[in-house]
Coordinates of N, CA and C in Angstrom, one line a residue:
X624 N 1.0 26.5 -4.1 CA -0.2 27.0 -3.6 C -0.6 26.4 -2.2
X625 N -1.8 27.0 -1.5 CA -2.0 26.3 -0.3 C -2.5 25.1 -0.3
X626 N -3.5 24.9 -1.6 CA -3.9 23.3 -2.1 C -2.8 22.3 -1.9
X627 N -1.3 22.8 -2.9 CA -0.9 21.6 -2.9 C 0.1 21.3 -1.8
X628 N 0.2 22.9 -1.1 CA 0.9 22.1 0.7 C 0.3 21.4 1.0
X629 N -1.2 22.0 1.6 CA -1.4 21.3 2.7 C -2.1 19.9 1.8
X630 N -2.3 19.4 0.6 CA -2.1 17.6 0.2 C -0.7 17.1 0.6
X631 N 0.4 17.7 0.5 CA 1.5 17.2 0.7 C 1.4 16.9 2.8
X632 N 1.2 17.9 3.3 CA 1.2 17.5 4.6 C 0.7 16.1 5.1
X633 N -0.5 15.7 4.4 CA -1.5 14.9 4.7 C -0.7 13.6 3.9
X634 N 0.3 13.6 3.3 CA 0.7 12.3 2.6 C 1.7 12.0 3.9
X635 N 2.0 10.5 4.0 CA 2.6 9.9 5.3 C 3.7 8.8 4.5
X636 N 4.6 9.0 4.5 CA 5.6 7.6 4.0 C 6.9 7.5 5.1
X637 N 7.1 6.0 4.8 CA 8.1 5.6 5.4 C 9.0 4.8 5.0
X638 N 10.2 4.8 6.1 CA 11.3 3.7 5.4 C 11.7 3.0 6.2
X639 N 11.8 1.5 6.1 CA 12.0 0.1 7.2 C 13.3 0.0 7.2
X640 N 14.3 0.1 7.4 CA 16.1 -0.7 7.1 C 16.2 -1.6 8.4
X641 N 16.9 -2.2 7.5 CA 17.6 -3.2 8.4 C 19.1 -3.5 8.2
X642 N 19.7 -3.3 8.9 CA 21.5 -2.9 8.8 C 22.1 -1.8 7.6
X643 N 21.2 -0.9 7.5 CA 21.4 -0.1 6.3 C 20.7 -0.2 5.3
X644 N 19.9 -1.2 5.4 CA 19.1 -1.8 3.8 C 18.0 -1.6 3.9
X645 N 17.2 -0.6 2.8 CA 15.8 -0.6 3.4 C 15.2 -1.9 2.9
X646 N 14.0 -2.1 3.6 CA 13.5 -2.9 3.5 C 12.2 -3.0 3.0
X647 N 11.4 -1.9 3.5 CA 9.9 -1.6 3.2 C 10.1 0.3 3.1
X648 N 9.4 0.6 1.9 CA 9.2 1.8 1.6 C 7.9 2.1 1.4
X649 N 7.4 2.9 2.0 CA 5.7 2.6 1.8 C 4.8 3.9 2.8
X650 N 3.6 3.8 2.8 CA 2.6 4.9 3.4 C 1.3 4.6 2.6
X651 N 0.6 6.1 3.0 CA -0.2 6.3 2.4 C -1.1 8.1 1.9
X652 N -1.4 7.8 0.6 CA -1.6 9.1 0.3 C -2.8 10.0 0.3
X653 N -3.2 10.7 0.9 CA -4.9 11.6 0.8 C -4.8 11.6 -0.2
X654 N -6.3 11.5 -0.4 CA -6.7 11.8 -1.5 C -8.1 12.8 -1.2
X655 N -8.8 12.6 -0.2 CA -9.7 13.3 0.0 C -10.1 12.9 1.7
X656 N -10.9 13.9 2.3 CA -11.4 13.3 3.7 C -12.0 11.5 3.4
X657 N -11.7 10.7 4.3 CA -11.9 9.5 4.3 C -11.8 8.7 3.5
X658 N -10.7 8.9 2.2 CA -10.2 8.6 1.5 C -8.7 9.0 1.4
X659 N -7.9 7.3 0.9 CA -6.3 7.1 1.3 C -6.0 6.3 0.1
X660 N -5.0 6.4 -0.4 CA -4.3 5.6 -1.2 C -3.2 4.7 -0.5
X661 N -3.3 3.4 -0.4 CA -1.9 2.8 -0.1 C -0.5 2.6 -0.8
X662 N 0.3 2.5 -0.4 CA 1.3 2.1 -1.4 C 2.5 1.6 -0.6
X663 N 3.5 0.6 -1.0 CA 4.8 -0.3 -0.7 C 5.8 -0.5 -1.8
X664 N 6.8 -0.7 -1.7 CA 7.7 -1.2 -2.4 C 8.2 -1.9 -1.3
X665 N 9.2 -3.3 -1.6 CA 9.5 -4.4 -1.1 C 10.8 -4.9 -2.0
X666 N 11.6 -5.4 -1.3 CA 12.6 -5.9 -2.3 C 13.3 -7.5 -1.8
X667 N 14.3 -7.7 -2.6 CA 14.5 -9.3 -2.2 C 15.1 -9.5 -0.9
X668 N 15.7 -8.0 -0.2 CA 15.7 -8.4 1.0 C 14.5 -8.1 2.3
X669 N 13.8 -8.1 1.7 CA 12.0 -8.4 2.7 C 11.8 -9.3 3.2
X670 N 11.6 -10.1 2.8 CA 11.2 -11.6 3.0 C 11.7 -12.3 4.3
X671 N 12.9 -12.4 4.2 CA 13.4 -12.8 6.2 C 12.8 -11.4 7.6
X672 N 12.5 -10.5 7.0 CA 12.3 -9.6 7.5 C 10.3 -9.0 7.8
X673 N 9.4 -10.0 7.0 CA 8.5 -10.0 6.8 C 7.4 -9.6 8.3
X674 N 8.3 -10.1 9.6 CA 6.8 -10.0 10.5 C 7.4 -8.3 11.0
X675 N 8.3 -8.4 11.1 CA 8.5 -6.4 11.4 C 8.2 -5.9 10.1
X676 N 8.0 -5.8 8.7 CA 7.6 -5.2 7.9 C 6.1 -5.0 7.8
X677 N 5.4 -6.2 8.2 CA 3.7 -6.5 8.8 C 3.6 -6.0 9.8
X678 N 4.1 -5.8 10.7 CA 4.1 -5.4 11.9 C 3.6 -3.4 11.5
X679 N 5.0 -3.3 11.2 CA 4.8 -1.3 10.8 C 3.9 -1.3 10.3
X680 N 3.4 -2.0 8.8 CA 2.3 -1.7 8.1 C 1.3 -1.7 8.7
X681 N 1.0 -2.4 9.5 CA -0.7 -2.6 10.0 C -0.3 -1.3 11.3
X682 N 0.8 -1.3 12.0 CA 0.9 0.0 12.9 C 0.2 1.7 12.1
X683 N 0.8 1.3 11.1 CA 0.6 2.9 10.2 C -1.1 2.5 9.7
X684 N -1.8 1.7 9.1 CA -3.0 1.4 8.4 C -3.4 1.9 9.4
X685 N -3.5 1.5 11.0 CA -4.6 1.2 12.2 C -4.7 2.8 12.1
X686 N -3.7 3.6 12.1 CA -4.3 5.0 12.2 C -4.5 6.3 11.2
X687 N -5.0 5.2 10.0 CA -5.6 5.8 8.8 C -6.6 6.0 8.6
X688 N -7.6 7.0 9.0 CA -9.3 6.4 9.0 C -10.3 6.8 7.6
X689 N -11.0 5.9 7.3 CA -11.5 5.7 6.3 C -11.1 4.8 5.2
X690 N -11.5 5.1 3.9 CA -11.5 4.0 2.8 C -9.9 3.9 2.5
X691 N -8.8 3.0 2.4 CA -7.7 2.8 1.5 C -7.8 1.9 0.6
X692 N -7.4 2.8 -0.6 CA -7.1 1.6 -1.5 C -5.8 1.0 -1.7
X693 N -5.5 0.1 -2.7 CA -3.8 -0.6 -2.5 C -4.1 -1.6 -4.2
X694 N -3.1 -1.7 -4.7 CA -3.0 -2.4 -5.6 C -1.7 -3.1 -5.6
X695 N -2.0 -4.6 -6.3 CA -1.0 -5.3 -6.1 C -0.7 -6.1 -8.2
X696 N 0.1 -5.8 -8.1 CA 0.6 -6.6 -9.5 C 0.2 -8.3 -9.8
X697 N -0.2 -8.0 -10.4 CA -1.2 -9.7 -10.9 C -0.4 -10.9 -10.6
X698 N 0.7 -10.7 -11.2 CA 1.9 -11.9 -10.8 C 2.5 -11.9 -9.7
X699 N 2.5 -11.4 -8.8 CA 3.1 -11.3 -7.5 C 2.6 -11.5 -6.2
X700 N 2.4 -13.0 -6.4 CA 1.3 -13.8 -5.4 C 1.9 -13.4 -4.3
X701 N 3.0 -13.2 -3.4 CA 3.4 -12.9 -2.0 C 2.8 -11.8 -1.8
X702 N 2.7 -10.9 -2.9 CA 2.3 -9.5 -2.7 C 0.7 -9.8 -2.3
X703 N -0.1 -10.5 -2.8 CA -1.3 -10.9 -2.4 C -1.5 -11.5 -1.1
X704 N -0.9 -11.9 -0.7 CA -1.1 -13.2 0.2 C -0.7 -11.9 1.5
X705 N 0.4 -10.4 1.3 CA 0.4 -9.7 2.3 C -0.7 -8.6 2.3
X706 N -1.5 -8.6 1.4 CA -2.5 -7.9 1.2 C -3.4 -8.1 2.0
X707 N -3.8 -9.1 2.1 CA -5.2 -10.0 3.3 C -4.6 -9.6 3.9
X708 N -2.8 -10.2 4.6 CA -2.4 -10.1 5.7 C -3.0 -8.8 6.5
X709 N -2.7 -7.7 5.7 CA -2.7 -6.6 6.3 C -4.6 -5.8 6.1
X710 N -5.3 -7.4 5.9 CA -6.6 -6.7 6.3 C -7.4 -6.1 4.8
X711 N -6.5 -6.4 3.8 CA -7.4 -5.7 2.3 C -7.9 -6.7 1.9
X712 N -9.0 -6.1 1.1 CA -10.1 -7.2 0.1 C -9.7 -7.1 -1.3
X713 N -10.6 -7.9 -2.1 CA -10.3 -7.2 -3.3 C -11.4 -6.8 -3.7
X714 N -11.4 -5.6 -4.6 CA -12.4 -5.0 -4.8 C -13.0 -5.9 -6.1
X715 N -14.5 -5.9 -6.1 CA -15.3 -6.5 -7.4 C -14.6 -7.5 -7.5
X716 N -14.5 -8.4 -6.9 CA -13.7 -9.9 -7.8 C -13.9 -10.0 -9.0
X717 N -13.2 -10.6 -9.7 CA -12.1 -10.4 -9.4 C -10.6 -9.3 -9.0
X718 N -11.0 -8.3 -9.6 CA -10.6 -7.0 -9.7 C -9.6 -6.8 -10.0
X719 N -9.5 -7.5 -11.4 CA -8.4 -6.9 -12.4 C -8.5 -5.4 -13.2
X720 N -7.3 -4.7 -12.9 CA -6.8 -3.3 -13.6 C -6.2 -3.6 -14.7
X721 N -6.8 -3.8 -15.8 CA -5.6 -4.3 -17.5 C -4.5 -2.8 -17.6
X722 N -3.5 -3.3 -17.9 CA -2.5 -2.5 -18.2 C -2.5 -1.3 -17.0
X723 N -2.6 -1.4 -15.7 CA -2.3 -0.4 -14.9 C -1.1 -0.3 -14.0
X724 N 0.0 -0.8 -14.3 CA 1.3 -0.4 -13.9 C 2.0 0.5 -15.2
X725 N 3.2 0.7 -14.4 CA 4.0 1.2 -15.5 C 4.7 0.7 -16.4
X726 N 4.9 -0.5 -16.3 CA 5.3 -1.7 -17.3 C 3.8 -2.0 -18.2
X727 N 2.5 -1.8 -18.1 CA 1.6 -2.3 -18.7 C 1.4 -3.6 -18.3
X728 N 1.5 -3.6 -17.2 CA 1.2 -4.9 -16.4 C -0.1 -5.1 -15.6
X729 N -0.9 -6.1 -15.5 CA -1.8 -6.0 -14.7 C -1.9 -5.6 -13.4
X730 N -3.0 -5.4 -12.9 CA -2.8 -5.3 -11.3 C -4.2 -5.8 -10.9
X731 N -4.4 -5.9 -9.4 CA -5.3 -6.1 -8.6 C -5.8 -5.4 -7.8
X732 N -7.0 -5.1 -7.8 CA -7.3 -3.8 -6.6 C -7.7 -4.0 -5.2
X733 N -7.4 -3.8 -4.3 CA -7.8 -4.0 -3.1 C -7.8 -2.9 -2.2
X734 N -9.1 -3.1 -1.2 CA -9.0 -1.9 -0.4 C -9.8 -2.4 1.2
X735 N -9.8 -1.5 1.7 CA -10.4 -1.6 3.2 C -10.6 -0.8 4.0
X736 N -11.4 -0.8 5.2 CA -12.0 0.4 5.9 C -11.8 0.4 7.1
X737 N -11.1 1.7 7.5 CA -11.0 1.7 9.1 C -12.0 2.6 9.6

């Protein structure tokens, strides 16, 4: 239908590699005018690669306008610590999501406003 092209047009993802390996997979998704979903995947080879993966991310956020949200998995303090990095809060502190991954794992909500 035309609904769900033009939502798909408006969705933005990307892929980081570095010598063939991605590194950062990630964007963000409409959801409505001034509303965005974030989202990343990251893997064990990120980490030496961290200020060009910050780098793209806040390049792609800066020209997102309006609310994004982002969630990060409760146990995965690095994942938090790149959250601020890139400018998110967390919503309602604490702002735990019970059972909201797909493992039934916690998560954290965070979001921010361009």
């Amino acid at each position: 239908s035309n609904a769900e092209l033009m939502y798909l047009e408006r969705m933005s993802s990307y892929t980081l590699s570095y010598d063939g390996t991605p590194i950062l997979c990630g964007g963000t998704m409409y959801q409505w005018p001034g509303r965005h979903m974030g989202w990343a995947y990251l893997n064990k080879h990120s980490g030496k690669h961290m200020l060009a993966v910050t780098r793209a991310a806040r390049n792609h956020l800066a020209g997102v306008s309006g609310r994004i949200d982002f969630t990060v998995r409760r146990d995965f303090a690095a994942g938090h610590k790149w959250a601020k990095l890139l400018g998110f809060e967390i919503e309602n502190p604490p702002g735990i999501l019970k059972a909201f991954g797909p493992e039934g794992e916690d998560h954290i909500a965070y979001w921010r406003y361009n």
